mmCIF file of C-alpha atoms and ligand atoms in Angstrom:
data_model
loop_
_atom_site.group_PDB
_atom_site.id
_atom_site.type_symbol
_atom_site.label_atom_id
_atom_site.label_comp_id
_atom_site.label_asym_id
_atom_site.label_seq_id
_atom_site.Cartn_x
_atom_site.Cartn_y
_atom_site.Cartn_z
ATOM 1 C CA UNK A 1 243.979 -49.477 41.155
ATOM 2 C CA UNK A 2 245.456 -47.485 38.271
ATOM 3 C CA UNK A 3 245.555 -48.795 34.727
ATOM 4 C CA UNK A 4 249.125 -49.091 33.462
ATOM 5 C CA UNK A 5 250.087 -48.468 29.859
ATOM 6 C CA UNK A 6 253.763 -49.289 29.418
ATOM 7 C CA UNK A 7 255.625 -48.774 26.126
ATOM 8 C CA UNK A 8 258.776 -50.833 25.648
ATOM 9 C CA UNK A 9 260.877 -49.112 22.981
ATOM 10 C CA UNK A 10 263.454 -51.931 22.996
ATOM 11 C CA UNK A 11 266.535 -51.214 20.852
ATOM 12 C CA UNK A 12 264.969 -48.389 18.834
ATOM 13 C CA UNK A 13 265.611 -44.643 18.459
ATOM 14 C CA UNK A 14 268.823 -42.683 18.870
ATOM 15 C CA UNK A 15 268.885 -40.362 21.884
ATOM 16 C CA UNK A 16 267.828 -37.484 19.627
ATOM 17 C CA UNK A 17 264.983 -39.458 18.061
ATOM 18 C CA UNK A 18 263.818 -40.623 21.478
ATOM 19 C CA UNK A 19 263.734 -37.047 22.715
ATOM 20 C CA UNK A 20 261.679 -35.876 19.728
ATOM 21 C CA UNK A 21 259.292 -38.803 20.095
ATOM 22 C CA UNK A 22 258.862 -38.185 23.815
ATOM 23 C CA UNK A 23 258.114 -34.538 23.068
ATOM 24 C CA UNK A 24 255.395 -35.574 20.597
ATOM 25 C CA UNK A 25 253.793 -38.003 23.048
ATOM 26 C CA UNK A 26 253.766 -35.410 25.825
ATOM 27 C CA UNK A 27 252.192 -32.864 23.493
ATOM 28 C CA UNK A 28 249.343 -35.255 22.675
ATOM 29 C CA UNK A 29 248.793 -36.589 26.169
ATOM 30 C CA UNK A 30 246.567 -35.101 28.840
ATOM 31 C CA UNK A 31 247.499 -35.880 32.461
ATOM 32 C CA UNK A 32 245.215 -38.822 33.293
ATOM 33 C CA UNK A 33 245.062 -39.464 37.027
ATOM 34 C CA UNK A 34 243.913 -43.068 36.762
ATOM 35 C CA UNK A 35 246.057 -44.131 33.804
ATOM 36 C CA UNK A 36 249.765 -44.468 34.529
ATOM 37 C CA UNK A 37 251.666 -44.036 31.258
ATOM 38 C CA UNK A 38 255.218 -45.353 31.268
ATOM 39 C CA UNK A 39 257.810 -45.582 28.514
ATOM 40 C CA UNK A 40 261.016 -47.603 28.500
ATOM 41 C CA UNK A 41 263.593 -46.028 26.179
ATOM 42 C CA UNK A 42 267.089 -47.443 25.691
ATOM 43 C CA UNK A 43 269.408 -47.084 28.646
ATOM 44 C CA UNK A 44 271.441 -44.382 26.932
ATOM 45 C CA UNK A 45 268.412 -42.117 26.513
ATOM 46 C CA UNK A 46 267.119 -42.464 30.067
ATOM 47 C CA UNK A 47 269.174 -39.765 31.728
ATOM 48 C CA UNK A 48 268.460 -36.960 29.208
ATOM 49 C CA UNK A 49 264.811 -38.009 28.928
ATOM 50 C CA UNK A 50 264.475 -37.916 32.710
ATOM 51 C CA UNK A 51 265.187 -34.182 32.506
ATOM 52 C CA UNK A 52 262.643 -33.735 29.718
ATOM 53 C CA UNK A 53 259.724 -35.861 30.873
ATOM 54 C CA UNK A 54 256.722 -34.339 32.606
ATOM 55 C CA UNK A 55 256.226 -36.839 35.413
ATOM 56 C CA UNK A 56 252.632 -35.755 35.948
ATOM 57 C CA UNK A 57 251.881 -37.211 32.511
ATOM 58 C CA UNK A 58 254.353 -40.003 32.140
ATOM 59 C CA UNK A 59 257.010 -42.016 33.959
ATOM 60 C CA UNK A 60 260.161 -43.682 32.698
ATOM 61 C CA UNK A 61 261.186 -47.316 32.946
ATOM 62 C CA UNK A 62 264.509 -49.033 32.388
ATOM 63 C CA UNK A 63 264.445 -52.083 30.120
ATOM 64 C CA UNK A 64 266.989 -53.801 32.344
ATOM 65 C CA UNK A 65 269.416 -53.170 35.172
ATOM 66 C CA UNK A 66 272.079 -55.055 37.134
ATOM 67 C CA UNK A 67 271.543 -56.361 40.644
ATOM 68 C CA UNK A 68 274.875 -55.388 42.185
ATOM 69 C CA UNK A 69 275.205 -51.703 43.064
ATOM 70 C CA UNK A 70 278.841 -51.270 41.974
ATOM 71 C CA UNK A 71 282.009 -53.276 41.286
ATOM 72 C CA UNK A 72 283.788 -55.157 38.549
ATOM 73 C CA UNK A 73 280.826 -55.740 36.222
ATOM 74 C CA UNK A 74 281.926 -54.345 32.878
ATOM 75 C CA UNK A 75 279.122 -53.015 30.738
ATOM 76 C CA UNK A 76 276.435 -53.121 33.388
ATOM 77 C CA UNK A 77 274.313 -50.338 34.892
ATOM 78 C CA UNK A 78 272.976 -50.838 38.406
ATOM 79 C CA UNK A 79 269.564 -50.083 39.826
ATOM 80 C CA UNK A 80 271.303 -47.818 42.325
ATOM 81 C CA UNK A 81 272.586 -45.774 39.336
ATOM 82 C CA UNK A 82 269.089 -45.745 37.849
ATOM 83 C CA UNK A 83 267.508 -44.585 41.086
ATOM 84 C CA UNK A 84 265.950 -41.159 40.672
ATOM 85 C CA UNK A 85 266.074 -41.458 36.864
ATOM 86 C CA UNK A 86 263.384 -44.102 36.432
ATOM 87 C CA UNK A 87 260.324 -45.122 38.443
ATOM 88 C CA UNK A 88 259.970 -48.565 36.889
ATOM 89 C CA UNK A 89 262.143 -51.323 35.419
ATOM 90 C CA UNK A 90 261.119 -54.130 33.084
ATOM 91 C CA UNK A 91 262.716 -57.303 34.428
ATOM 92 C CA UNK A 92 262.745 -60.785 32.960
ATOM 93 C CA UNK A 93 261.445 -59.802 29.535
ATOM 94 C CA UNK A 94 261.429 -62.864 27.267
ATOM 95 C CA UNK A 95 264.190 -61.293 25.144
ATOM 96 C CA UNK A 96 266.352 -61.104 28.290
ATOM 97 C CA UNK A 97 265.452 -64.691 29.151
ATOM 98 C CA UNK A 98 265.993 -66.239 25.731
ATOM 99 C CA UNK A 99 268.495 -63.978 23.933
ATOM 100 C CA UNK A 100 270.610 -63.107 26.980
ATOM 101 C CA UNK A 101 270.014 -66.335 28.913
ATOM 102 C CA UNK A 102 268.802 -64.742 32.122
ATOM 103 C CA UNK A 103 267.424 -67.331 34.499
ATOM 104 C CA UNK A 104 264.974 -67.038 37.390
ATOM 105 C CA UNK A 105 267.849 -66.760 39.884
ATOM 106 C CA UNK A 106 269.303 -63.710 38.168
ATOM 107 C CA UNK A 107 265.838 -62.252 37.601
ATOM 108 C CA UNK A 108 265.045 -62.642 41.323
ATOM 109 C CA UNK A 109 268.200 -60.693 42.213
ATOM 110 C CA UNK A 110 267.240 -57.944 39.797
ATOM 111 C CA UNK A 111 263.715 -57.732 41.215
ATOM 112 C CA UNK A 112 265.149 -57.476 44.735
ATOM 113 C CA UNK A 113 267.689 -54.814 43.695
ATOM 114 C CA UNK A 114 265.026 -52.749 41.954
ATOM 115 C CA UNK A 115 262.744 -52.809 45.007
ATOM 116 C CA UNK A 116 265.680 -51.963 47.288
ATOM 117 C CA UNK A 117 266.372 -48.923 45.102
ATOM 118 C CA UNK A 118 262.742 -47.786 45.067
ATOM 119 C CA UNK A 119 262.224 -48.740 41.441
ATOM 120 C CA UNK A 120 259.069 -50.731 40.716
ATOM 121 C CA UNK A 121 259.957 -53.948 38.897
ATOM 122 C CA UNK A 122 257.633 -55.044 36.106
ATOM 123 C CA UNK A 123 258.334 -58.761 36.244
ATOM 124 C CA UNK A 124 257.598 -60.400 32.889
ATOM 125 C CA UNK A 125 256.551 -64.024 32.795
ATOM 126 C CA UNK A 126 255.134 -66.184 30.044
ATOM 127 C CA UNK A 127 255.291 -69.539 28.353
ATOM 128 C CA UNK A 128 256.756 -70.322 24.947
ATOM 129 C CA UNK A 129 254.728 -71.867 22.140
ATOM 130 C CA UNK A 130 256.092 -75.355 22.766
ATOM 131 C CA UNK A 131 255.592 -75.111 26.529
ATOM 132 C CA UNK A 132 251.936 -74.288 25.866
ATOM 133 C CA UNK A 133 251.635 -77.113 23.344
ATOM 134 C CA UNK A 134 253.032 -79.590 25.896
ATOM 135 C CA UNK A 135 250.581 -78.415 28.581
ATOM 136 C CA UNK A 136 253.321 -76.840 30.679
ATOM 137 C CA UNK A 137 251.871 -73.330 30.913
ATOM 138 C CA UNK A 138 250.825 -73.490 34.545
ATOM 139 C CA UNK A 139 254.177 -74.940 35.666
ATOM 140 C CA UNK A 140 256.109 -72.293 33.739
ATOM 141 C CA UNK A 141 253.978 -69.490 35.132
ATOM 142 C CA UNK A 142 254.378 -70.763 38.684
ATOM 143 C CA UNK A 143 258.136 -71.284 38.343
ATOM 144 C CA UNK A 144 258.785 -67.886 36.760
ATOM 145 C CA UNK A 145 256.500 -66.083 39.187
ATOM 146 C CA UNK A 146 257.779 -67.711 42.348
ATOM 147 C CA UNK A 147 261.363 -67.732 41.043
ATOM 148 C CA UNK A 148 261.273 -64.024 40.236
ATOM 149 C CA UNK A 149 259.601 -63.052 43.512
ATOM 150 C CA UNK A 150 261.841 -65.274 45.647
ATOM 151 C CA UNK A 151 263.311 -62.348 47.593
ATOM 152 C CA UNK A 152 260.199 -60.173 47.778
ATOM 153 C CA UNK A 153 258.786 -60.056 51.299
ATOM 154 C CA UNK A 154 255.119 -59.576 52.191
ATOM 155 C CA UNK A 155 255.910 -55.938 52.963
ATOM 156 C CA UNK A 156 257.336 -55.337 49.498
ATOM 157 C CA UNK A 157 254.750 -57.142 47.388
ATOM 158 C CA UNK A 158 252.871 -53.891 46.813
ATOM 159 C CA UNK A 159 255.981 -52.527 45.053
ATOM 160 C CA UNK A 160 255.832 -55.114 42.277
ATOM 161 C CA UNK A 161 253.962 -55.378 38.960
ATOM 162 C CA UNK A 162 253.554 -58.618 37.011
ATOM 163 C CA UNK A 163 253.321 -58.664 33.220
ATOM 164 C CA UNK A 164 251.962 -61.788 31.561
ATOM 165 C CA UNK A 165 253.577 -61.977 28.148
ATOM 166 C CA UNK A 166 253.096 -65.274 26.314
ATOM 167 C CA UNK A 167 256.272 -65.521 24.256
ATOM 168 C CA UNK A 168 254.356 -66.883 21.254
ATOM 169 C CA UNK A 169 252.164 -63.763 21.132
ATOM 170 C CA UNK A 170 254.980 -61.184 21.177
ATOM 171 C CA UNK A 171 255.606 -59.253 17.947
ATOM 172 C CA UNK A 172 253.095 -61.368 16.092
ATOM 173 C CA UNK A 173 251.506 -60.367 12.829
ATOM 174 C CA UNK A 174 249.290 -63.448 12.464
ATOM 175 C CA UNK A 175 245.824 -63.452 13.995
ATOM 176 C CA UNK A 176 246.337 -67.092 15.013
ATOM 177 C CA UNK A 177 249.288 -65.998 17.154
ATOM 178 C CA UNK A 178 247.344 -63.469 19.162
ATOM 179 C CA UNK A 179 246.288 -64.390 22.674
ATOM 180 C CA UNK A 180 242.547 -64.523 23.141
ATOM 181 C CA UNK A 181 240.884 -62.863 26.136
ATOM 182 C CA UNK A 182 239.967 -66.354 27.423
ATOM 183 C CA UNK A 183 243.562 -67.555 27.250
ATOM 184 C CA UNK A 184 244.724 -64.454 29.085
ATOM 185 C CA UNK A 185 241.985 -64.734 31.684
ATOM 186 C CA UNK A 186 242.988 -68.311 32.470
ATOM 187 C CA UNK A 187 246.616 -67.365 33.101
ATOM 188 C CA UNK A 188 245.715 -64.246 35.077
ATOM 189 C CA UNK A 189 243.665 -66.477 37.396
ATOM 190 C CA UNK A 190 246.662 -68.771 37.712
ATOM 191 C CA UNK A 191 248.926 -65.842 38.615
ATOM 192 C CA UNK A 192 246.468 -64.678 41.269
ATOM 193 C CA UNK A 193 246.158 -68.193 42.663
ATOM 194 C CA UNK A 194 249.934 -68.540 42.971
ATOM 195 C CA UNK A 195 250.303 -65.116 44.553
ATOM 196 C CA UNK A 196 247.493 -65.920 46.981
ATOM 197 C CA UNK A 197 249.111 -69.191 48.015
ATOM 198 C CA UNK A 198 252.334 -67.425 48.951
ATOM 199 C CA UNK A 199 251.207 -64.004 50.149
ATOM 200 C CA UNK A 200 247.526 -64.402 51.005
ATOM 201 C CA UNK A 201 244.523 -63.019 49.143
ATOM 202 C CA UNK A 202 244.656 -59.491 50.545
ATOM 203 C CA UNK A 203 248.217 -58.795 49.390
ATOM 204 C CA UNK A 204 247.805 -60.759 46.156
ATOM 205 C CA UNK A 205 244.802 -58.655 45.154
ATOM 206 C CA UNK A 206 246.896 -55.481 45.255
ATOM 207 C CA UNK A 207 249.403 -56.659 42.635
ATOM 208 C CA UNK A 208 248.754 -55.128 39.210
ATOM 209 C CA UNK A 209 248.810 -57.659 36.371
ATOM 210 C CA UNK A 210 249.539 -56.400 32.868
ATOM 211 C CA UNK A 211 249.156 -58.200 29.570
ATOM 212 C CA UNK A 212 251.630 -57.915 26.699
ATOM 213 C CA UNK A 213 251.745 -59.520 23.278
ATOM 214 C CA UNK A 214 251.089 -57.664 20.024
ATOM 215 C CA UNK A 215 248.743 -55.175 21.618
ATOM 216 C CA UNK A 216 247.436 -52.642 19.112
ATOM 217 C CA UNK A 217 244.601 -50.099 18.965
ATOM 218 C CA UNK A 218 242.105 -52.678 17.707
ATOM 219 C CA UNK A 219 242.652 -55.294 20.428
ATOM 220 C CA UNK A 220 243.581 -53.053 23.388
ATOM 221 C CA UNK A 221 239.973 -52.565 24.505
ATOM 222 C CA UNK A 222 239.276 -56.307 24.580
ATOM 223 C CA UNK A 223 242.472 -57.037 26.489
ATOM 224 C CA UNK A 224 241.844 -54.274 29.007
ATOM 225 C CA UNK A 225 238.429 -55.686 29.835
ATOM 226 C CA UNK A 226 239.748 -59.162 30.692
ATOM 227 C CA UNK A 227 238.947 -59.570 34.407
ATOM 228 C CA UNK A 228 242.094 -59.105 36.470
ATOM 229 C CA UNK A 229 244.064 -57.278 33.772
ATOM 230 C CA UNK A 230 245.233 -53.898 35.055
ATOM 231 C CA UNK A 231 247.142 -52.652 32.049
ATOM 232 C CA UNK A 232 249.202 -53.390 28.977
ATOM 233 C CA UNK A 233 252.857 -53.785 28.085
ATOM 234 C CA UNK A 234 253.314 -52.729 24.486
ATOM 235 C CA UNK A 235 256.272 -53.141 22.145
ATOM 236 C CA UNK A 236 255.736 -52.386 18.457
ATOM 237 C CA UNK A 237 252.642 -50.190 18.794
ATOM 238 C CA UNK A 238 254.367 -47.988 21.377
ATOM 239 C CA UNK A 239 256.775 -46.826 18.658
ATOM 240 C CA UNK A 240 253.947 -45.351 16.584
ATOM 241 C CA UNK A 241 252.621 -42.116 18.037
ATOM 242 C CA UNK A 242 249.020 -42.425 16.834
ATOM 243 C CA UNK A 243 248.756 -46.048 17.988
ATOM 244 C CA UNK A 244 250.270 -45.440 21.396
ATOM 245 C CA UNK A 245 248.011 -42.436 22.049
ATOM 246 C CA UNK A 246 245.004 -44.393 20.795
ATOM 247 C CA UNK A 247 245.747 -47.224 23.261
ATOM 248 C CA UNK A 248 246.133 -44.738 26.134
ATOM 249 C CA UNK A 249 242.800 -43.160 25.181
ATOM 250 C CA UNK A 250 241.219 -46.614 25.105
ATOM 251 C CA UNK A 251 242.531 -47.252 28.614
ATOM 252 C CA UNK A 252 240.981 -44.028 29.781
ATOM 253 C CA UNK A 253 237.658 -44.884 28.108
ATOM 254 C CA UNK A 254 237.543 -48.418 29.473
ATOM 255 C CA UNK A 255 238.072 -47.101 33.001
ATOM 256 C CA UNK A 256 235.386 -44.442 32.859
HETATM 257 C C1 PEP B 301 257.053 -56.802 24.305
HETATM 258 O O1 PEP B 301 258.115 -56.939 23.740
HETATM 259 O O2 PEP B 301 257.000 -56.685 25.538
HETATM 260 C C2 PEP B 301 255.858 -56.790 23.485
HETATM 261 C C3 PEP B 301 254.731 -57.061 24.069
HETATM 262 O O3 PEP B 301 256.050 -56.514 22.176
HETATM 263 P P1 PEP B 301 254.877 -56.420 21.053
HETATM 264 O O4 PEP B 301 253.822 -55.515 21.605
HETATM 265 O O5 PEP B 301 255.564 -55.853 19.857
HETATM 266 O O6 PEP B 301 254.383 -57.789 20.868
#
């Protein structure tokens, strides 16, 4: 299985800035066959960047998309419109869940629409700080995982990526709010167990599981060596050229 390094640029960079930044990343990045590098710029930048990106080195992801293909849905962009522009889409990010109130039902429809349009969904799941404190982590993980994959058939499971992103560890500056490899390992096992229960071990084993939550060049190596972790979803550090390249290099090193 490849190692995935996914940079989520969130609401950062104008189209011009995004284009310059992409150019710099491409200049510093060899084409690694076993490391899949993906960046998720803002929606507005996707189309021009799709003409600029060298897909042998890097792929593009949408940060969101709408599940209906067309119609009276003011302000939305559908996965059918994104088809051909992006290879991946981040779905169910905690900011979509908690700022924009997306629930598992809506997330499931988005996952289905992405798969239908040949875009690989990166389904984000993860517990909040209080859910962890109340011992609800395993229930939350199961509900978000099974809720999000509700409409994914056995045949389509290999078109899906799961990202475990504990909400409490996202954009954290405090060491105490960083997930430890043991904490991640425990949840990754839980994800595999749930996938196995529904889809069987053979199919479940093929699903890449990424970790996200304040990944930076000094913790990337440790996170990438957690058993069952197949890559990283990175916010803040993906906006800094040297850090993003460093993490990609770490991924390459860890694999070899
Ligand atoms: C994210 O938003 O998906 C994320 C993991 O952000 P950060 O790396 O900044 O914590």
